[in-house]
PDB file of C-alpha atoms in Angstrom:
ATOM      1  CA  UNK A   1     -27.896 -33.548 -12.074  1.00  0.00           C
ATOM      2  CA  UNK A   2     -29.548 -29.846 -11.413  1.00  0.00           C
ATOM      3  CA  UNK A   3     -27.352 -29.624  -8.514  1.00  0.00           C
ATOM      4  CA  UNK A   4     -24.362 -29.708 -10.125  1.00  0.00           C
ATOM      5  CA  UNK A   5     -25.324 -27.537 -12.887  1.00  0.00           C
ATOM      6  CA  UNK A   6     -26.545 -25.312 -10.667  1.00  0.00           C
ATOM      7  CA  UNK A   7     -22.402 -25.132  -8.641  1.00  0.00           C
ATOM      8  CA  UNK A   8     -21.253 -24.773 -12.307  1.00  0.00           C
ATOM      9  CA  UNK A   9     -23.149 -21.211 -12.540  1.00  0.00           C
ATOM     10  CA  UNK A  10     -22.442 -20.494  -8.994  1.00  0.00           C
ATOM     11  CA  UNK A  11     -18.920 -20.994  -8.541  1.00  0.00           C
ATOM     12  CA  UNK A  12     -17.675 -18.851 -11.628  1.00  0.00           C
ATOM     13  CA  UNK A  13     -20.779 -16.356 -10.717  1.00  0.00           C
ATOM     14  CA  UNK A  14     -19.100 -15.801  -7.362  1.00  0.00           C
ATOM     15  CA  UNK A  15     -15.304 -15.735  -8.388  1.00  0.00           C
ATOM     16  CA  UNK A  16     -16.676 -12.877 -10.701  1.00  0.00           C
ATOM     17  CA  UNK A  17     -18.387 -11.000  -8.344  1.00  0.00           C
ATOM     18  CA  UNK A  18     -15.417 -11.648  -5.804  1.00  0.00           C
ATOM     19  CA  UNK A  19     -13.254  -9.570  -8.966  1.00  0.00           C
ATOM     20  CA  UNK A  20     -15.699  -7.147  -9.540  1.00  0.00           C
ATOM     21  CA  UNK A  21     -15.960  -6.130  -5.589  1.00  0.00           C
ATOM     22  CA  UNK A  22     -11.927  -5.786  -5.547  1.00  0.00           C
ATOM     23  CA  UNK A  23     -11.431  -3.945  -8.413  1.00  0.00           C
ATOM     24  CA  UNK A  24     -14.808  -1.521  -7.006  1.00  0.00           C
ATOM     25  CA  UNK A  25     -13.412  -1.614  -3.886  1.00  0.00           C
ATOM     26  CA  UNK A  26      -9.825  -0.365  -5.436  1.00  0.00           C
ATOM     27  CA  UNK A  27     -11.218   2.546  -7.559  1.00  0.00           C
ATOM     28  CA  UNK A  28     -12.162   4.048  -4.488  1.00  0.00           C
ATOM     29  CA  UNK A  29      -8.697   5.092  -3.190  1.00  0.00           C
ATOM     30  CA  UNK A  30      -8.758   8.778  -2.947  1.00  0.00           C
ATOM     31  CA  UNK A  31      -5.436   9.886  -0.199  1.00  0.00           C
ATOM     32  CA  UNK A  32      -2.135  11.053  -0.126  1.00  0.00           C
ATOM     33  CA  UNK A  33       0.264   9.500   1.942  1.00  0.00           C
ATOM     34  CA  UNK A  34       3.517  11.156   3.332  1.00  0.00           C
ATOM     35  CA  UNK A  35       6.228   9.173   5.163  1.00  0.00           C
ATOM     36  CA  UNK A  36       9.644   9.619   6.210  1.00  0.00           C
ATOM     37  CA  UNK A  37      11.781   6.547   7.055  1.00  0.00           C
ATOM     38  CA  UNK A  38      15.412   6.568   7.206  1.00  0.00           C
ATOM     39  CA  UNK A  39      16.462   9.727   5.464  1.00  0.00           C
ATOM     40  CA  UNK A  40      13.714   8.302   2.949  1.00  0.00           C
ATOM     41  CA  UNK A  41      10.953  10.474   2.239  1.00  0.00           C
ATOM     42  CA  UNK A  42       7.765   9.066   0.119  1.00  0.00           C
ATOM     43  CA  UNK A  43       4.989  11.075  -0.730  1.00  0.00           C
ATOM     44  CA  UNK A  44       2.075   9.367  -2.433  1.00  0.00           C
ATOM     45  CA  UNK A  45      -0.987   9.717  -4.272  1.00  0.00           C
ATOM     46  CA  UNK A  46      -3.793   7.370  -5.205  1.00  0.00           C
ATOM     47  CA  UNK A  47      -7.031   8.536  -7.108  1.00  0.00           C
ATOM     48  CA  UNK A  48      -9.586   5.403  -8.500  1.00  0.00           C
ATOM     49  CA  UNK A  49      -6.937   2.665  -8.488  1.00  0.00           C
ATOM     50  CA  UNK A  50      -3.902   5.165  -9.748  1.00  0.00           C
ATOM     51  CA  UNK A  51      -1.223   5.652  -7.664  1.00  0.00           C
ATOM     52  CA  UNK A  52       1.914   7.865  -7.698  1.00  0.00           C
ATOM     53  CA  UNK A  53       4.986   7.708  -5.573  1.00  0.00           C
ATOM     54  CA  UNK A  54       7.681  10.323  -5.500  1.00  0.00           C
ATOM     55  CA  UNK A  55      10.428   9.277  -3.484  1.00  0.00           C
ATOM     56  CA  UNK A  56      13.288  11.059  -2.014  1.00  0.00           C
ATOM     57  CA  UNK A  57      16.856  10.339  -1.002  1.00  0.00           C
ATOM     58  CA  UNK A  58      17.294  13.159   1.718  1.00  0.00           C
ATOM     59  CA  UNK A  59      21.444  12.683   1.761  1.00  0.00           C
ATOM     60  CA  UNK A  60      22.328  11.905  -1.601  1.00  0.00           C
ATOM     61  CA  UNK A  61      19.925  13.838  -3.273  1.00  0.00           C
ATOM     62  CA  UNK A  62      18.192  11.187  -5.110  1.00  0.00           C
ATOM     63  CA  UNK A  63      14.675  11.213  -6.864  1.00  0.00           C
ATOM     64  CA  UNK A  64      12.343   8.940  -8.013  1.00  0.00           C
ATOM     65  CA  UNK A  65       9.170   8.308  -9.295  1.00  0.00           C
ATOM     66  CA  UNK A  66       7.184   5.011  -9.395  1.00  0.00           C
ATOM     67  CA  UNK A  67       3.789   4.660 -10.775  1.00  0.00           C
ATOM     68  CA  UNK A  68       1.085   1.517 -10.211  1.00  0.00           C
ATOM     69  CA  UNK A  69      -2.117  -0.065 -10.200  1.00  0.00           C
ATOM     70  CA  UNK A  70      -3.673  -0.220  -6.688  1.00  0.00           C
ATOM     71  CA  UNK A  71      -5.722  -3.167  -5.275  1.00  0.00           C
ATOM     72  CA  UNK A  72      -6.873  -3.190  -2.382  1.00  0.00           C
ATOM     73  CA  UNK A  73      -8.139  -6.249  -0.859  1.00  0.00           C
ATOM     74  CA  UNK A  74      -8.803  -6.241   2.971  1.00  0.00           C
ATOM     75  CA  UNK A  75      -5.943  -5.267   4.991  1.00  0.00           C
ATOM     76  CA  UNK A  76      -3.317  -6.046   1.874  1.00  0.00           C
ATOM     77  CA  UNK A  77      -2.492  -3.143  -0.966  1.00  0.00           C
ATOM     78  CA  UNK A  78      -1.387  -4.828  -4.038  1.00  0.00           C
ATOM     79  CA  UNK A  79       0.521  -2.083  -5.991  1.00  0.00           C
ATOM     80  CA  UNK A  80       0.857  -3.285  -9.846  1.00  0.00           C
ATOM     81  CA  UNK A  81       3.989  -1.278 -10.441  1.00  0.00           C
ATOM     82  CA  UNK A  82       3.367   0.084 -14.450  1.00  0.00           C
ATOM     83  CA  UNK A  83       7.268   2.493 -14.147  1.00  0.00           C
ATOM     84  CA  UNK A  84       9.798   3.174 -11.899  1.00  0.00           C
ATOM     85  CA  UNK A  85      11.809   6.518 -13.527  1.00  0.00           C
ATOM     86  CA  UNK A  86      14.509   7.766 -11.884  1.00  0.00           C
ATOM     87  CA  UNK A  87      14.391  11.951 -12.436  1.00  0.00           C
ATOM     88  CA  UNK A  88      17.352  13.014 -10.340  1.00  0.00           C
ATOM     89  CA  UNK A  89      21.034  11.163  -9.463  1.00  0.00           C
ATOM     90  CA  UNK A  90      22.253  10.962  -6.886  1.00  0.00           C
ATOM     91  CA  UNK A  91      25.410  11.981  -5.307  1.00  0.00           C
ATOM     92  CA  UNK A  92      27.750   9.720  -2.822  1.00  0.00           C
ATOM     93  CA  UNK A  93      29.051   6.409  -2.415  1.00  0.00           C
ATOM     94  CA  UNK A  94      26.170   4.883  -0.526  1.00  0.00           C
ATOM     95  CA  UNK A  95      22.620   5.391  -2.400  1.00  0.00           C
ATOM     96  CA  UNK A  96      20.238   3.529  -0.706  1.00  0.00           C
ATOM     97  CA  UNK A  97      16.918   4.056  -2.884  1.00  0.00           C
ATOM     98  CA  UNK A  98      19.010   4.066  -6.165  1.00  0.00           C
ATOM     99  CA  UNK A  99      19.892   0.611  -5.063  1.00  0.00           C
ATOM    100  CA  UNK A 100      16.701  -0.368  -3.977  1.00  0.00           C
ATOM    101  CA  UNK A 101      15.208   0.774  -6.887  1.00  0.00           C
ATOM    102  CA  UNK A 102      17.309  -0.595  -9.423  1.00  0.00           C
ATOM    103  CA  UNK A 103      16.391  -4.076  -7.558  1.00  0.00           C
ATOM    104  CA  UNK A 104      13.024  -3.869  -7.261  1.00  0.00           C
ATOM    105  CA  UNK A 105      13.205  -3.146 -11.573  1.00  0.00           C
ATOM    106  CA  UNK A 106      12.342  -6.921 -11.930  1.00  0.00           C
ATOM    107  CA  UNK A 107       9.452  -6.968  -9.489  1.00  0.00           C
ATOM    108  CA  UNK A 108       6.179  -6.234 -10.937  1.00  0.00           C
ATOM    109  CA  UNK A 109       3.914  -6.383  -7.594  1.00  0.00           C
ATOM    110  CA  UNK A 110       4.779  -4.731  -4.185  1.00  0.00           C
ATOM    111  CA  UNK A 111       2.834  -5.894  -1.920  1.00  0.00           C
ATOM    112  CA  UNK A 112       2.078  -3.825   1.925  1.00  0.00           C
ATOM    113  CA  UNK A 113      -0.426  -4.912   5.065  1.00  0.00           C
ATOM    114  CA  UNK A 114      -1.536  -1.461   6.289  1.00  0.00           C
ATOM    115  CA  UNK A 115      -3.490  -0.337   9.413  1.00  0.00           C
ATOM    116  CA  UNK A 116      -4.233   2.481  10.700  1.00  0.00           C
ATOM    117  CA  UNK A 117      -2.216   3.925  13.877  1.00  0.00           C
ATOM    118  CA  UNK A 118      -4.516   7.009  14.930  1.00  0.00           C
ATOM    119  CA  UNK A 119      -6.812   9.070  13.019  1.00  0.00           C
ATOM    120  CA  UNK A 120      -4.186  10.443  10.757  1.00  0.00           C
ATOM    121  CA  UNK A 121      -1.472   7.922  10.192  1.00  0.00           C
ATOM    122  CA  UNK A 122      -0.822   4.507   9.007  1.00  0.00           C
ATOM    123  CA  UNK A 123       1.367   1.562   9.565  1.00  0.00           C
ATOM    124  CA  UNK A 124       2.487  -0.368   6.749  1.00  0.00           C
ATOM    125  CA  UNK A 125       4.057  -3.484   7.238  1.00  0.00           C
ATOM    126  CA  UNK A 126       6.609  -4.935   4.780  1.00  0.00           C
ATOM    127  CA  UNK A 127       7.908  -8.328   4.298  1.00  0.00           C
ATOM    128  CA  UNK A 128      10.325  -8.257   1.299  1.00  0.00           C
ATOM    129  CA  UNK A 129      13.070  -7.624   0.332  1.00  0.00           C
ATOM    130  CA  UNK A 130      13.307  -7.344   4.869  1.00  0.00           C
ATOM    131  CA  UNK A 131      10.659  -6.934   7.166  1.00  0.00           C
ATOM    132  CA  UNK A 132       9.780  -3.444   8.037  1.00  0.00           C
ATOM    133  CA  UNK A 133       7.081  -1.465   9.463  1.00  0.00           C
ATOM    134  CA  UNK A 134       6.617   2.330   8.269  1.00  0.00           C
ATOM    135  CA  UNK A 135       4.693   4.777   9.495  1.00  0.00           C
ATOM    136  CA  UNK A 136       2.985   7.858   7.554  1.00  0.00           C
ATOM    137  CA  UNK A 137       0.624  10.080   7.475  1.00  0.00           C
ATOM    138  CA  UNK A 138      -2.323   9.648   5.524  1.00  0.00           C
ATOM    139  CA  UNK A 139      -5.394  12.118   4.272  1.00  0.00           C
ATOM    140  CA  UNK A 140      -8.268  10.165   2.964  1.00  0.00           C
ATOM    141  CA  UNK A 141      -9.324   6.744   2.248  1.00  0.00           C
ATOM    142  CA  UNK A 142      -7.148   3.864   1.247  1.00  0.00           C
ATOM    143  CA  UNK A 143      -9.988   2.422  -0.663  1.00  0.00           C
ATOM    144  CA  UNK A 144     -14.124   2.355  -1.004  1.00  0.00           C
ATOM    145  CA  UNK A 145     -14.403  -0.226   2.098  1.00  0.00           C
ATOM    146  CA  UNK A 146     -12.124   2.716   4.136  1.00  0.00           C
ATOM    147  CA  UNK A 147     -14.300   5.836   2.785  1.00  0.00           C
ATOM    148  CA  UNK A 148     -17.692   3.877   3.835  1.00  0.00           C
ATOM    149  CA  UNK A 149     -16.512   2.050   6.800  1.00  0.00           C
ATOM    150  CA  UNK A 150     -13.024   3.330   8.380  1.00  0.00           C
ATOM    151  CA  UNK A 151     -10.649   1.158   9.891  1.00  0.00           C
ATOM    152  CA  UNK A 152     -10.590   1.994  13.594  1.00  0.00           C
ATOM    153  CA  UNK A 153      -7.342   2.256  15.337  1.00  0.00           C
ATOM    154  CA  UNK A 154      -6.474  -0.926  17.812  1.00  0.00           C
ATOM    155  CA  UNK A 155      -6.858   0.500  21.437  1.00  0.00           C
ATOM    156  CA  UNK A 156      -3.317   1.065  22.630  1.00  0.00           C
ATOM    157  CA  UNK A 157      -3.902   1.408  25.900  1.00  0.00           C
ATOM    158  CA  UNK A 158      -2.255  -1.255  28.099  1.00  0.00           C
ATOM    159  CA  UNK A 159      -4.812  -3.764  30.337  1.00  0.00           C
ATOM    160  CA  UNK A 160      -4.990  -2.202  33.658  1.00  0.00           C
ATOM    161  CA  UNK A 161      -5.238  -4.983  36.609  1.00  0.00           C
ATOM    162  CA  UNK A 162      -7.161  -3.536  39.639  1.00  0.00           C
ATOM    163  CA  UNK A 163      -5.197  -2.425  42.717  1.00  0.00           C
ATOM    164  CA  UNK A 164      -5.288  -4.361  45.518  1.00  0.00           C
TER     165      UNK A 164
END
């Protein structure tokens, strides 16, 4: 009888402080993020769990901004998208980001795997709406975890058999 009262505190005490360390963890985003992909170009801020995106249409001329709600749990960044606001057309017949942005209206959470490349850029990987990877340049921590314990990059350097 005790023990099972006892997993009745336990399991909701854990599942809270599971929240509390992602949303702790999230407030401590504190970069800005610049990448080009594609005639794309994003630059990005996040400061305690707000980020801002203003993205760029390099051929047609296009601007946007999209604000969200960053979470940030392990490798994943959860972005809770609060507006996407277009603030310039765009001119041409093919408008990539106005496209993609008009499409993404309905979707309320991005979500991106990140890692880091070298000391100053990241990879983020994409699955919807195609896979993609992107690569940018980043200046500060993605999140608490990141400012008190960086990410090392993966070693790059190919396995080297001995000569014979």
């Amino acid at each position: 009888m005790k023990r099972s009262r006892l997993l009745l505190w336990l399991l909701p005490l854990a599942a809270l402080l599971t929240v509390a360390f992602v949303i702790v963890n999230s407030l401590g985003c504190n970069y800005e993020l610049r990448i080009n992909h594609r005639n794309l170009s994003y630059y990005g801020v996040c400061r305690f769990g707000d980020v801002t995106f203003l993205e760029s249409d390099q051929q047609t001329g296009s601007q946007w901004s999209v604000s969200a709600y960053q979470i940030s749990v392990a490798n994943q960044l959860i972005f809770l998208i609060r507006e996407r606001r277009q603030l310039r057309d765009g001119v041409g017949n093919v408008q990539l980001l106005d496209d993609y942005n008009h499409t993404q209206r309905q979707y309320l959470l991005v979500n991106y795997a990140w890692m880091p490349v070298d000391d100053g850029r990241i990879a983020l990987f994409q699955v919807s709406p195609h896979h993609d990877v992107w690569v940018g340049k980043r200046d500060g921590p993605i999140d608490l975890m990141d400012a008190l314990f960086p990410r090392r990059p993966p070693d790059w350097q190919p396995e080297r058999t001995p000569a014979q």
